CSV table of N, CA and C in Angstrom, one decimal:
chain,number,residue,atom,x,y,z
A,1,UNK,N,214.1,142.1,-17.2
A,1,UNK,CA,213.7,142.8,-18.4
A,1,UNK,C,213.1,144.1,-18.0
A,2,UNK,N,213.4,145.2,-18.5
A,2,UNK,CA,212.8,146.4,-18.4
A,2,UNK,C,211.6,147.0,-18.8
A,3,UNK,N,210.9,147.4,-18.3
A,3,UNK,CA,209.5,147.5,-18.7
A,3,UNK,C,209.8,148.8,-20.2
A,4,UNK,N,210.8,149.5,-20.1
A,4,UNK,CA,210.8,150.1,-21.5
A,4,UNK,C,210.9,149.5,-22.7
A,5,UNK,N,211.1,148.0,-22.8
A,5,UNK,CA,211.4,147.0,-23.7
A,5,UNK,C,209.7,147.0,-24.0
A,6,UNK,N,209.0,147.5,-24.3
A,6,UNK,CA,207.0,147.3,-24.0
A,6,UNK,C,206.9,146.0,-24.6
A,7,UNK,N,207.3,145.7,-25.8
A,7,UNK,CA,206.6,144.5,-26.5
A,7,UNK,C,206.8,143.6,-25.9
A,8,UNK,N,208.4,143.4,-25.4
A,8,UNK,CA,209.4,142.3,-24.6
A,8,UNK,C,208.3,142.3,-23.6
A,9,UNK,N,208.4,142.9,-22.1
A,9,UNK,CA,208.1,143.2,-21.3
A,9,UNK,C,206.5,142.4,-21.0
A,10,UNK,N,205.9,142.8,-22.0
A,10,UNK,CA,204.0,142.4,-22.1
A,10,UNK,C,204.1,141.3,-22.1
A,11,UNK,N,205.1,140.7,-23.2
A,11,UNK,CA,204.9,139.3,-23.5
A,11,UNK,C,205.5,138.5,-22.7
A,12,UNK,N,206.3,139.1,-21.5
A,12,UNK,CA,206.7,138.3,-20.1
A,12,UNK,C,205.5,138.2,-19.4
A,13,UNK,N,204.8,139.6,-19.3
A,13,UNK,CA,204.0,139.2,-18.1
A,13,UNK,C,203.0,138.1,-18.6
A,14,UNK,N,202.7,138.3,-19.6
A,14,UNK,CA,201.3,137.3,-20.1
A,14,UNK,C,202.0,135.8,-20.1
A,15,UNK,N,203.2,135.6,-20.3
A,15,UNK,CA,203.5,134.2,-19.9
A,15,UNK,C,204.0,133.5,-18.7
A,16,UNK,N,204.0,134.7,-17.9
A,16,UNK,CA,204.0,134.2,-16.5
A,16,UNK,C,203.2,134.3,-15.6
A,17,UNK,N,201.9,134.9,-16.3
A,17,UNK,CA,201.0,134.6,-15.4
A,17,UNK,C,199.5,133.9,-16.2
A,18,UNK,N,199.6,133.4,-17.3
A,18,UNK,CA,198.6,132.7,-17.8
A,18,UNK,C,199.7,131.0,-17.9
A,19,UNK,N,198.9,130.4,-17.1
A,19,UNK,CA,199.8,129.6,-16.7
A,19,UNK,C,199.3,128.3,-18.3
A,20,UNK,N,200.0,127.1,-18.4
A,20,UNK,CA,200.1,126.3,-19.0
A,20,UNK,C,199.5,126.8,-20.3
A,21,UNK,N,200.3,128.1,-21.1
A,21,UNK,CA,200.0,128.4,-22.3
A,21,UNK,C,201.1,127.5,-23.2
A,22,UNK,N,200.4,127.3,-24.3
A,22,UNK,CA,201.2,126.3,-25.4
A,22,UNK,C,201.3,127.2,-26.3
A,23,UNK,N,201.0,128.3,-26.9
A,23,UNK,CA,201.3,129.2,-28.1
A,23,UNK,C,200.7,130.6,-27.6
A,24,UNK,N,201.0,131.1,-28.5
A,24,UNK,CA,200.6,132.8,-28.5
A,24,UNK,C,199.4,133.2,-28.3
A,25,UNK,N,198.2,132.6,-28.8
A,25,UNK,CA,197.1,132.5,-28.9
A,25,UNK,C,196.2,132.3,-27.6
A,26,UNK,N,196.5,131.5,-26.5
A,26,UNK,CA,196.0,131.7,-25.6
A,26,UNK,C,196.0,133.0,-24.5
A,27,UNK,N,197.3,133.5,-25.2
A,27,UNK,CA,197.8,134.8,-24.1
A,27,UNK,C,197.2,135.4,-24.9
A,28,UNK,N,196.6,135.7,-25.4
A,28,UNK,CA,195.2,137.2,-26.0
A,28,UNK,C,194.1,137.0,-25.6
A,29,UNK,N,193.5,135.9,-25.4
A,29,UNK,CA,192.3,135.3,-24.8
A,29,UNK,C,192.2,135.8,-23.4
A,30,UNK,N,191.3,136.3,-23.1
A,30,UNK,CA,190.8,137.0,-21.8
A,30,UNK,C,189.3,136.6,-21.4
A,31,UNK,N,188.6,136.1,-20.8
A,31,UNK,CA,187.1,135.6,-20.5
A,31,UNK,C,186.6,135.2,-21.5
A,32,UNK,N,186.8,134.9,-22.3
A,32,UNK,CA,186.4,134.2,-23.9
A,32,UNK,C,186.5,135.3,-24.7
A,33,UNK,N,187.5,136.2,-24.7
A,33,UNK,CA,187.5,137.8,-25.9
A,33,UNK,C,189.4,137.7,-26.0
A,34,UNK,N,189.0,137.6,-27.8
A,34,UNK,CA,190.5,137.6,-27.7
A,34,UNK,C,190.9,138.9,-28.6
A,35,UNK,N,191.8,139.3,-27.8
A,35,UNK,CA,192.5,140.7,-27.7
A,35,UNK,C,193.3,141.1,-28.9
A,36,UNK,N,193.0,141.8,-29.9
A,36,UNK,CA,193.8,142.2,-30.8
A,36,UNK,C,195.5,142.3,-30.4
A,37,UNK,N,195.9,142.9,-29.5
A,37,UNK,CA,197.2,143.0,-28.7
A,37,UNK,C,197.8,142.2,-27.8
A,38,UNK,N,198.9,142.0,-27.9
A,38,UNK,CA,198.9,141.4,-26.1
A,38,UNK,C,199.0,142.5,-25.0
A,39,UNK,N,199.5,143.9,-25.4
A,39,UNK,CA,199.4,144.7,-24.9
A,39,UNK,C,197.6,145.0,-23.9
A,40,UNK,N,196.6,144.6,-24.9
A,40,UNK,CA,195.3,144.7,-24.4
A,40,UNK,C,194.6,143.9,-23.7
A,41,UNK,N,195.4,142.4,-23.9
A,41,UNK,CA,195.2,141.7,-23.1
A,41,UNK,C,195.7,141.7,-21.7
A,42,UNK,N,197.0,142.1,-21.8
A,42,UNK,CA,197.7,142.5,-20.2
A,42,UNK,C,197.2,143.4,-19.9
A,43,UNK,N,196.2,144.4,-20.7
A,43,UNK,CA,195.7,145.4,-19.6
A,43,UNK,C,193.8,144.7,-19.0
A,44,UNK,N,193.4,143.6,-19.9
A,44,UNK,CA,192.4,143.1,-19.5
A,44,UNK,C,192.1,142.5,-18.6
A,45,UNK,N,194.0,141.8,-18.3
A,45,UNK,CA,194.2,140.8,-17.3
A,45,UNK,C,194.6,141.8,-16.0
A,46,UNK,N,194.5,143.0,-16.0
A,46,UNK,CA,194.8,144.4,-15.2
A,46,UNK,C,196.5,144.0,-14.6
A,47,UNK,N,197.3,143.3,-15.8
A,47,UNK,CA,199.1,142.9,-15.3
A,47,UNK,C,199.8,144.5,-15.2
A,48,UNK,N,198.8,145.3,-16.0
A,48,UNK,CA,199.7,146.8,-16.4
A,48,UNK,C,199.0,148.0,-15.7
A,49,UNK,N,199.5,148.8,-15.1
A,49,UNK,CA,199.1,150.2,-14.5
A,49,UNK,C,198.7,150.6,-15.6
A,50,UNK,N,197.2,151.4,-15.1
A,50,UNK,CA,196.6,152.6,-16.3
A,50,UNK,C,197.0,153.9,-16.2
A,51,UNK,N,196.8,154.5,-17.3
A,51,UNK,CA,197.1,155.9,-17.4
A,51,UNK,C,196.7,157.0,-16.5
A,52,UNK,N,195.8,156.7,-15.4
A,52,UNK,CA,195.8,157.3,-14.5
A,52,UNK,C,196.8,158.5,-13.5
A,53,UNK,N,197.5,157.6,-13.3
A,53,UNK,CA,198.5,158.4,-12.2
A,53,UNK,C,199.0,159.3,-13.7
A,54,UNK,N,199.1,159.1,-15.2
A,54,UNK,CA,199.4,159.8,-15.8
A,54,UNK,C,198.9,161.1,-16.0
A,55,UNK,N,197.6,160.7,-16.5
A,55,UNK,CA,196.7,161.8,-16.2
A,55,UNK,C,196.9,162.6,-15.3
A,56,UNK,N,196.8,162.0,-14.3
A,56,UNK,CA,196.8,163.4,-13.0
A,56,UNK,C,198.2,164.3,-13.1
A,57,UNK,N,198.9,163.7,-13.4
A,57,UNK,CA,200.4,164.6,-13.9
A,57,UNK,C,200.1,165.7,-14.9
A,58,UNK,N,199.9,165.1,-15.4
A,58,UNK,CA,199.4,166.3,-16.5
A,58,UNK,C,198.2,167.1,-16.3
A,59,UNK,N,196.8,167.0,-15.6
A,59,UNK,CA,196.6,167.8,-15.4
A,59,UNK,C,196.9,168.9,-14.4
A,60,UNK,N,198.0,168.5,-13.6
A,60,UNK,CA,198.0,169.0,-12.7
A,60,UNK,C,199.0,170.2,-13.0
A,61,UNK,N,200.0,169.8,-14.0
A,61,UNK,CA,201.0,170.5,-14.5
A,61,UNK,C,200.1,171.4,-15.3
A,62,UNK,N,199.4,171.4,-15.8
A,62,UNK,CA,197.9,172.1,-17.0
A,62,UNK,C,197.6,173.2,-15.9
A,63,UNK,N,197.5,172.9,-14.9
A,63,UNK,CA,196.8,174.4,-14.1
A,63,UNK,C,198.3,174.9,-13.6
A,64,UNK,N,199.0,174.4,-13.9
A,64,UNK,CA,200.0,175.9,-13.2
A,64,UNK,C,201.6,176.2,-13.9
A,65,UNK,N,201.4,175.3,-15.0
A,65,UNK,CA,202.4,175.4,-16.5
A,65,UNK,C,202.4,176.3,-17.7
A,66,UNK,N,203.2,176.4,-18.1
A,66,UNK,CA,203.1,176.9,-19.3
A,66,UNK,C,202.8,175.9,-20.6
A,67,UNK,N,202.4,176.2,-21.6
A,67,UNK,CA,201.9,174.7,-22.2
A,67,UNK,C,203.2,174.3,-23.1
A,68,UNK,N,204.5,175.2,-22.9
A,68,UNK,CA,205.2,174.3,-23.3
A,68,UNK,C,205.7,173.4,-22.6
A,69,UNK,N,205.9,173.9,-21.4
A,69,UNK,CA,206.4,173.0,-20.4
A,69,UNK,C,205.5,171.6,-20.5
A,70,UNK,N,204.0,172.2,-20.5
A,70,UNK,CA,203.2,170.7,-20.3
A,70,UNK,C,203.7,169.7,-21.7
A,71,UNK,N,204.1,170.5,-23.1
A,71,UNK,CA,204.6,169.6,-24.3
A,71,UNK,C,206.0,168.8,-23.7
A,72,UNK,N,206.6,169.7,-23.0
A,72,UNK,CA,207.3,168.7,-22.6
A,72,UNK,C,207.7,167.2,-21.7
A,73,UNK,N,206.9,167.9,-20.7
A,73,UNK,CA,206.3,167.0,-19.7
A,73,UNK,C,205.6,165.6,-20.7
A,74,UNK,N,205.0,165.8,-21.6
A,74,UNK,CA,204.4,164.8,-22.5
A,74,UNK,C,205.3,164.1,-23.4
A,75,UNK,N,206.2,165.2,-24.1
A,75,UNK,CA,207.0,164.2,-24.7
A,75,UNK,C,208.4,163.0,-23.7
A,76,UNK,N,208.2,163.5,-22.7
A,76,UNK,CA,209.0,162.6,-21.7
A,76,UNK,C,208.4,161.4,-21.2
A,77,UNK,N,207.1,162.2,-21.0
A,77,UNK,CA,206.1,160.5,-20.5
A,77,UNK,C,206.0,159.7,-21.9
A,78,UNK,N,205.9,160.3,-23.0
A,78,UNK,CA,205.7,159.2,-23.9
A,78,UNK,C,207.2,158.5,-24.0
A,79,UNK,N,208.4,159.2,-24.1
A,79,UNK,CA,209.5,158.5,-24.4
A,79,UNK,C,210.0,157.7,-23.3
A,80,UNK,N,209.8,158.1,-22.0
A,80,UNK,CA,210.5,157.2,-21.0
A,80,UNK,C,208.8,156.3,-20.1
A,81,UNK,N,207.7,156.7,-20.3
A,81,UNK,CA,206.9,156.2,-19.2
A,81,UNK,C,206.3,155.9,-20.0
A,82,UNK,N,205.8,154.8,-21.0
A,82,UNK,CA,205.4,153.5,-21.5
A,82,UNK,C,203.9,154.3,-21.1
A,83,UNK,N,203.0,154.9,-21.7
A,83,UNK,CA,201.7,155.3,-21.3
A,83,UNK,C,201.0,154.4,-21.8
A,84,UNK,N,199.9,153.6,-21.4
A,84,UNK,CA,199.5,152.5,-22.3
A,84,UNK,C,198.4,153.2,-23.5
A,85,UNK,N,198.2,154.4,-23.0
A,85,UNK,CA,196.9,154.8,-24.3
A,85,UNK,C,197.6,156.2,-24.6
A,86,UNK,N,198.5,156.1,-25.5
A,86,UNK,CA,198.5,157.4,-25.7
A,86,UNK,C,198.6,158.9,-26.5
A,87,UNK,N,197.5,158.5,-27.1
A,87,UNK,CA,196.7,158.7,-28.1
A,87,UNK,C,195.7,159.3,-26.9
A,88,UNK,N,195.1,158.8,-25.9
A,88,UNK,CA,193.7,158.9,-25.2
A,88,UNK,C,194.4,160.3,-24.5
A,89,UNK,N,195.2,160.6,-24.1
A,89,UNK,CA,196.1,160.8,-22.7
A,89,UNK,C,196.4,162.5,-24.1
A,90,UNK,N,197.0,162.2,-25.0
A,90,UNK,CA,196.7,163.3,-26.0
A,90,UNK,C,195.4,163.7,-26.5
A,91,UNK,N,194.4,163.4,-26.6
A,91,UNK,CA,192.8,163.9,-26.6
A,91,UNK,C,192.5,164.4,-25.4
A,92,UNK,N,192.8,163.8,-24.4
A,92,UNK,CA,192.3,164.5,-23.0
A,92,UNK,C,193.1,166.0,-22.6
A,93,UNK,N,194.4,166.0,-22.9
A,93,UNK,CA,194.8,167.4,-23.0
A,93,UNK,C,195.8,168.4,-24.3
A,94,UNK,N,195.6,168.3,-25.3
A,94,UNK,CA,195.7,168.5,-26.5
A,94,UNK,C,195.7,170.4,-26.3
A,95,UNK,N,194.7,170.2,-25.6
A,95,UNK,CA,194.1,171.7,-25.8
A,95,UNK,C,194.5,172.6,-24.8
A,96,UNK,N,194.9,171.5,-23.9
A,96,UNK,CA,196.1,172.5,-22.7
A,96,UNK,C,197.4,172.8,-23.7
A,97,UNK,N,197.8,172.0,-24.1
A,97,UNK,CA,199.1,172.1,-25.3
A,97,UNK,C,199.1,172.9,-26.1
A,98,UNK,N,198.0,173.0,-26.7
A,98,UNK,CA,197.9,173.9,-27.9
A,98,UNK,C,197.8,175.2,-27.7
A,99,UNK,N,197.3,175.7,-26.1
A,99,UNK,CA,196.7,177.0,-25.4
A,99,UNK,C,197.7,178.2,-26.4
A,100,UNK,N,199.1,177.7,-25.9
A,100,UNK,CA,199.5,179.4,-26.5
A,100,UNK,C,199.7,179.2,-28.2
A,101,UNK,N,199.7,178.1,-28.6
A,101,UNK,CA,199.6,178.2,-30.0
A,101,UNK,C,198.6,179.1,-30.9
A,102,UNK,N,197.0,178.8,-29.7
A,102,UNK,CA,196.4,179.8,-30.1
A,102,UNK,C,196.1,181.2,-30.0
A,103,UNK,N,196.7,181.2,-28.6
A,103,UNK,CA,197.1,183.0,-28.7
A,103,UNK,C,198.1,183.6,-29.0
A,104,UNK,N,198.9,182.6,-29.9
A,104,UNK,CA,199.7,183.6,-30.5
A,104,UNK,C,199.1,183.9,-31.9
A,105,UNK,N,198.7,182.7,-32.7
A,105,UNK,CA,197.6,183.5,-33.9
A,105,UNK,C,196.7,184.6,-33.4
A,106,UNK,N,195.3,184.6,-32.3
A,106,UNK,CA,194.8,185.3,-32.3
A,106,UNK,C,195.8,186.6,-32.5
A,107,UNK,N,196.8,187.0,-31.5
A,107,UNK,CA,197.5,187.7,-31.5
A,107,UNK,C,198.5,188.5,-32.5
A,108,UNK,N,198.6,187.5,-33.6
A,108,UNK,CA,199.6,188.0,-34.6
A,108,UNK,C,198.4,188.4,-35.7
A,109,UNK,N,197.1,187.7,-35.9
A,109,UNK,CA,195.9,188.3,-36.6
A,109,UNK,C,194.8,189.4,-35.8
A,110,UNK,N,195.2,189.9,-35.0
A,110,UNK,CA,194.3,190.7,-34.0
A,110,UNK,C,193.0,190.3,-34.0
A,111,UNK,N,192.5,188.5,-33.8
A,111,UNK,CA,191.2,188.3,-33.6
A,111,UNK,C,191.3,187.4,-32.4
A,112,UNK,N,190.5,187.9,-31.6
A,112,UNK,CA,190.3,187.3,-30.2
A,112,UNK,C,189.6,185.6,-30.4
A,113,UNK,N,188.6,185.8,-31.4
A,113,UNK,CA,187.9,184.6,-31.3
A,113,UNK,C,188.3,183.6,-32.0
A,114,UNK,N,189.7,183.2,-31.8
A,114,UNK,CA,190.2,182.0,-32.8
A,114,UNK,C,190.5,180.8,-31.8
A,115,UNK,N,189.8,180.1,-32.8
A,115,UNK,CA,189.2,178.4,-31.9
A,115,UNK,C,190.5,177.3,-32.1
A,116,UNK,N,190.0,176.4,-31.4
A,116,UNK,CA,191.2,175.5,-31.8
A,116,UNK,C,190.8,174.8,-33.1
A,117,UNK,N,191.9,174.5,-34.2
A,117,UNK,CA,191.9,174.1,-35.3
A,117,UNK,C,192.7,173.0,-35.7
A,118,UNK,N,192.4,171.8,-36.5
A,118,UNK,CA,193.1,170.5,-36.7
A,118,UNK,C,194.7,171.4,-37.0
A,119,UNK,N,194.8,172.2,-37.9
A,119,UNK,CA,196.2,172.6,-37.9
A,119,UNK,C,196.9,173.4,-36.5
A,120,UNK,N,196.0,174.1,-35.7
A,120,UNK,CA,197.2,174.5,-34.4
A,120,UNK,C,197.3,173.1,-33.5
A,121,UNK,N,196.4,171.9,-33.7
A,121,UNK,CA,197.1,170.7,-33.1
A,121,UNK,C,198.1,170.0,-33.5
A,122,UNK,N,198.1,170.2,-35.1
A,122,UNK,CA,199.5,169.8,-35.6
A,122,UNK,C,200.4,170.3,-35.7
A,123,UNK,N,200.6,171.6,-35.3
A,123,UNK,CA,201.6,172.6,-34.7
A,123,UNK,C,202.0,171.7,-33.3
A,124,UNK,N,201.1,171.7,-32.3
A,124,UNK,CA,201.3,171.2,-31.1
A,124,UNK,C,202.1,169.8,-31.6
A,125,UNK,N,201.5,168.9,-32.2
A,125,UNK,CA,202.1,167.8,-32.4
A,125,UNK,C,203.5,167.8,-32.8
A,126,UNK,N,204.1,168.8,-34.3
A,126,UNK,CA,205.0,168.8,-34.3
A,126,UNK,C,206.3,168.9,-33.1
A,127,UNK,N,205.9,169.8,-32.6
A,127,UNK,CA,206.8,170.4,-31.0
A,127,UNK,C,206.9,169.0,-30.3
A,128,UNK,N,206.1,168.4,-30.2
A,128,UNK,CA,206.2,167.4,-29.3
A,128,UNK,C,207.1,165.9,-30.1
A,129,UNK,N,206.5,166.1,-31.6
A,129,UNK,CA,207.4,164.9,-32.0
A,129,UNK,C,209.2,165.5,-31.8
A,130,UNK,N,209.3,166.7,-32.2
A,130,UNK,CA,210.8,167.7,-32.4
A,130,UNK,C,211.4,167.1,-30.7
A,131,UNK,N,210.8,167.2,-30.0
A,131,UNK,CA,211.4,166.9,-28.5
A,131,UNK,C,211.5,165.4,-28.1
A,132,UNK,N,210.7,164.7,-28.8
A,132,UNK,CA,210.7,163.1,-28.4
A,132,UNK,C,212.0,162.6,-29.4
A,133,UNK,N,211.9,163.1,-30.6
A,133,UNK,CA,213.6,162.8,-31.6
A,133,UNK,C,214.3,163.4,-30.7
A,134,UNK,N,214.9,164.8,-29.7
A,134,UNK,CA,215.6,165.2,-29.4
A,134,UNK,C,215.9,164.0,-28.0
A,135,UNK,N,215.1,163.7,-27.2
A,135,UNK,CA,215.3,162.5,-26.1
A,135,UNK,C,215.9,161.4,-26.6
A,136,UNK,N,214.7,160.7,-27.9
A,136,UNK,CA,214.9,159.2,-28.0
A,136,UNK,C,215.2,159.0,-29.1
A,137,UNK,N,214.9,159.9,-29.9
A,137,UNK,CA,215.2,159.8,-31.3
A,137,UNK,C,214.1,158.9,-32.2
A,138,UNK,N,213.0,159.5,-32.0
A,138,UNK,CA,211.9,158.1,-31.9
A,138,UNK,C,210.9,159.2,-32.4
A,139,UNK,N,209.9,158.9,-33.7
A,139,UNK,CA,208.9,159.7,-34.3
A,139,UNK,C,207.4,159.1,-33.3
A,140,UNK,N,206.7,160.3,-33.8
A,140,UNK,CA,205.3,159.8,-32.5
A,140,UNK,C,204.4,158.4,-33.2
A,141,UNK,N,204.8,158.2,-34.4
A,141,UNK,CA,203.9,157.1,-34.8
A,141,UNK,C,204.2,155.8,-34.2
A,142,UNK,N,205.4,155.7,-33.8
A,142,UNK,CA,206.3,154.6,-33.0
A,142,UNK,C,205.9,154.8,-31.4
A,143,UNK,N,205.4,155.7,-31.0
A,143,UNK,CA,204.8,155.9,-29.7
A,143,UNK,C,203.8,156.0,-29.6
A,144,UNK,N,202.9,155.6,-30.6
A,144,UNK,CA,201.3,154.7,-30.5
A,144,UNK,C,200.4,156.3,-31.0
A,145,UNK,N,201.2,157.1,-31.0
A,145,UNK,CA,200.7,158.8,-31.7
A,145,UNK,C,200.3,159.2,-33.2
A,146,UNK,N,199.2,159.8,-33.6
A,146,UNK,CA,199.5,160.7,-34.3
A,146,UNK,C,200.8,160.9,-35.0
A,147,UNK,N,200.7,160.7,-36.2
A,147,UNK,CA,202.1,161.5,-37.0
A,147,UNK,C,201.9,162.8,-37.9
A,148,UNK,N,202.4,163.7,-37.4
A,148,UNK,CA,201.8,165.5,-37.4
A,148,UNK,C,202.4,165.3,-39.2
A,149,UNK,N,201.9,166.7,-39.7
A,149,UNK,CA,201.5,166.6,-40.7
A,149,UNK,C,202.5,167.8,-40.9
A,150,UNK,N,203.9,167.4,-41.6
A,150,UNK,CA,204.5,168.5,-42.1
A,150,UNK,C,204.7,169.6,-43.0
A,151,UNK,N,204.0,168.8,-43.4
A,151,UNK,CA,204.1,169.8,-44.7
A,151,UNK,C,202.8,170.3,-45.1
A,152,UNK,N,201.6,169.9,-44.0
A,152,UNK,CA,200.4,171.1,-44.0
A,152,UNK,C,201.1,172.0,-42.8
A,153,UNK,N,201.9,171.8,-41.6
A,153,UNK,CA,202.2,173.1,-41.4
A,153,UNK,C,203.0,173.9,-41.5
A,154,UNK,N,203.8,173.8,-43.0
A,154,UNK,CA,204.3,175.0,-43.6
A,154,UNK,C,203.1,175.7,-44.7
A,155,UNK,N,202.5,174.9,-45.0
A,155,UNK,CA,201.3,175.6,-45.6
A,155,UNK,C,200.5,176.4,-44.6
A,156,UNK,N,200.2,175.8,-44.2
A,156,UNK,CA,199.6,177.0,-42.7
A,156,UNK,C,200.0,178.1,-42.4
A,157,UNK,N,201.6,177.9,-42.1
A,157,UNK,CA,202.2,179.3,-41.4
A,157,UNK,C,202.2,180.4,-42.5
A,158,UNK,N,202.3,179.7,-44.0
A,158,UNK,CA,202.3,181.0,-45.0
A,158,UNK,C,200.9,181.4,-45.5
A,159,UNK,N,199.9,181.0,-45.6
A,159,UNK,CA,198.5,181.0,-45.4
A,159,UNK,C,197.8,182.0,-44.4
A,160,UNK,N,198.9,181.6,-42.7
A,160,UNK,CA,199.0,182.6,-42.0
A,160,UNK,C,199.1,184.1,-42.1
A,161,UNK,N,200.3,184.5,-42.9
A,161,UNK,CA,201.1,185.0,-43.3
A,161,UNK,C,200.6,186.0,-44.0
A,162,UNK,N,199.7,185.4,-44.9
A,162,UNK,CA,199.4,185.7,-46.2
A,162,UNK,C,198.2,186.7,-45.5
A,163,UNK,N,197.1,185.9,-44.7
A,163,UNK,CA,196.2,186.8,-44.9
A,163,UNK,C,196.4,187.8,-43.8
């Protein structure tokens, strides 16, 4: 079985290694805590690599990328590298992603002090779901993400526009 199969895949490991399980129910169970996921539980039972080595990919690409490059680098780990959190893995660098999104507003409104804003993340977000359809054909809500907000950012860009 392929570990890109994730559901398939989790629910191997948790039955081959929680021995004499009779139903589904014992494989969530972890030291008397039972796991909303099996996914959570195989990471309780430490069966699944953490986002770690992920992280460090990305930051590392963050100091000497461009941030599209890093959007892409992310939409590839999400579509081919099974990230177990990743949602967490997009909070920790979101803001490397978004970098030129925001200097291109400052830029196009001649104001230096423009912060990051829920809509230049959903800018970022879009780009990244646009490249994950282009790989896998697969929206980010199906990759445990965020689902960007389309139609606040066509309101944005004319709002932009406008003022």
């Amino acid at each position: 079985m392929h570990p890109n199969q994730d559901e398939c895949f989790i629910l191997r490991m948790l039955v081959v290694n929680v021995p004499s399980s009779t139903s589904f129910q014992p494989l969530r169970l972890v030291n008397g805590v039972t796991h909303a996921t099996f996914r959570s539980a195989c990471q309780a039972r430490n069966l699944l690599e953490n986002d770690r080595h992920l992280n460090l990919c990305i930051n590392g690409t963050s100091n000497t990328s461009h941030p599209n490059q890093i959007i892409a680098l992310f939409a590839i780990i999400l579509t081919t590298g099974s990230p177990s959190s990743s949602t967490e893995l997009w909070k920790k660098h979101k803001s490397h992603m978004a970098d030129d999104i925001v200097r291109r507003i400052c830029k196009e409104n001649s104001n230096m002090n423009m912060n990051f804003t829920a809509e230049i993340y959903n800018e970022a977000l879009i780009m990244i779901e646009d490249l994950c359809l282009e790989i896998a054909n697969i929206v980010l809500i199906k990759l445990g993400m965020p689902s960007p907000n389309r139609s606040a950012a066509a309101s944005f860009n004319v709002e932009l526009r406008r003022e």
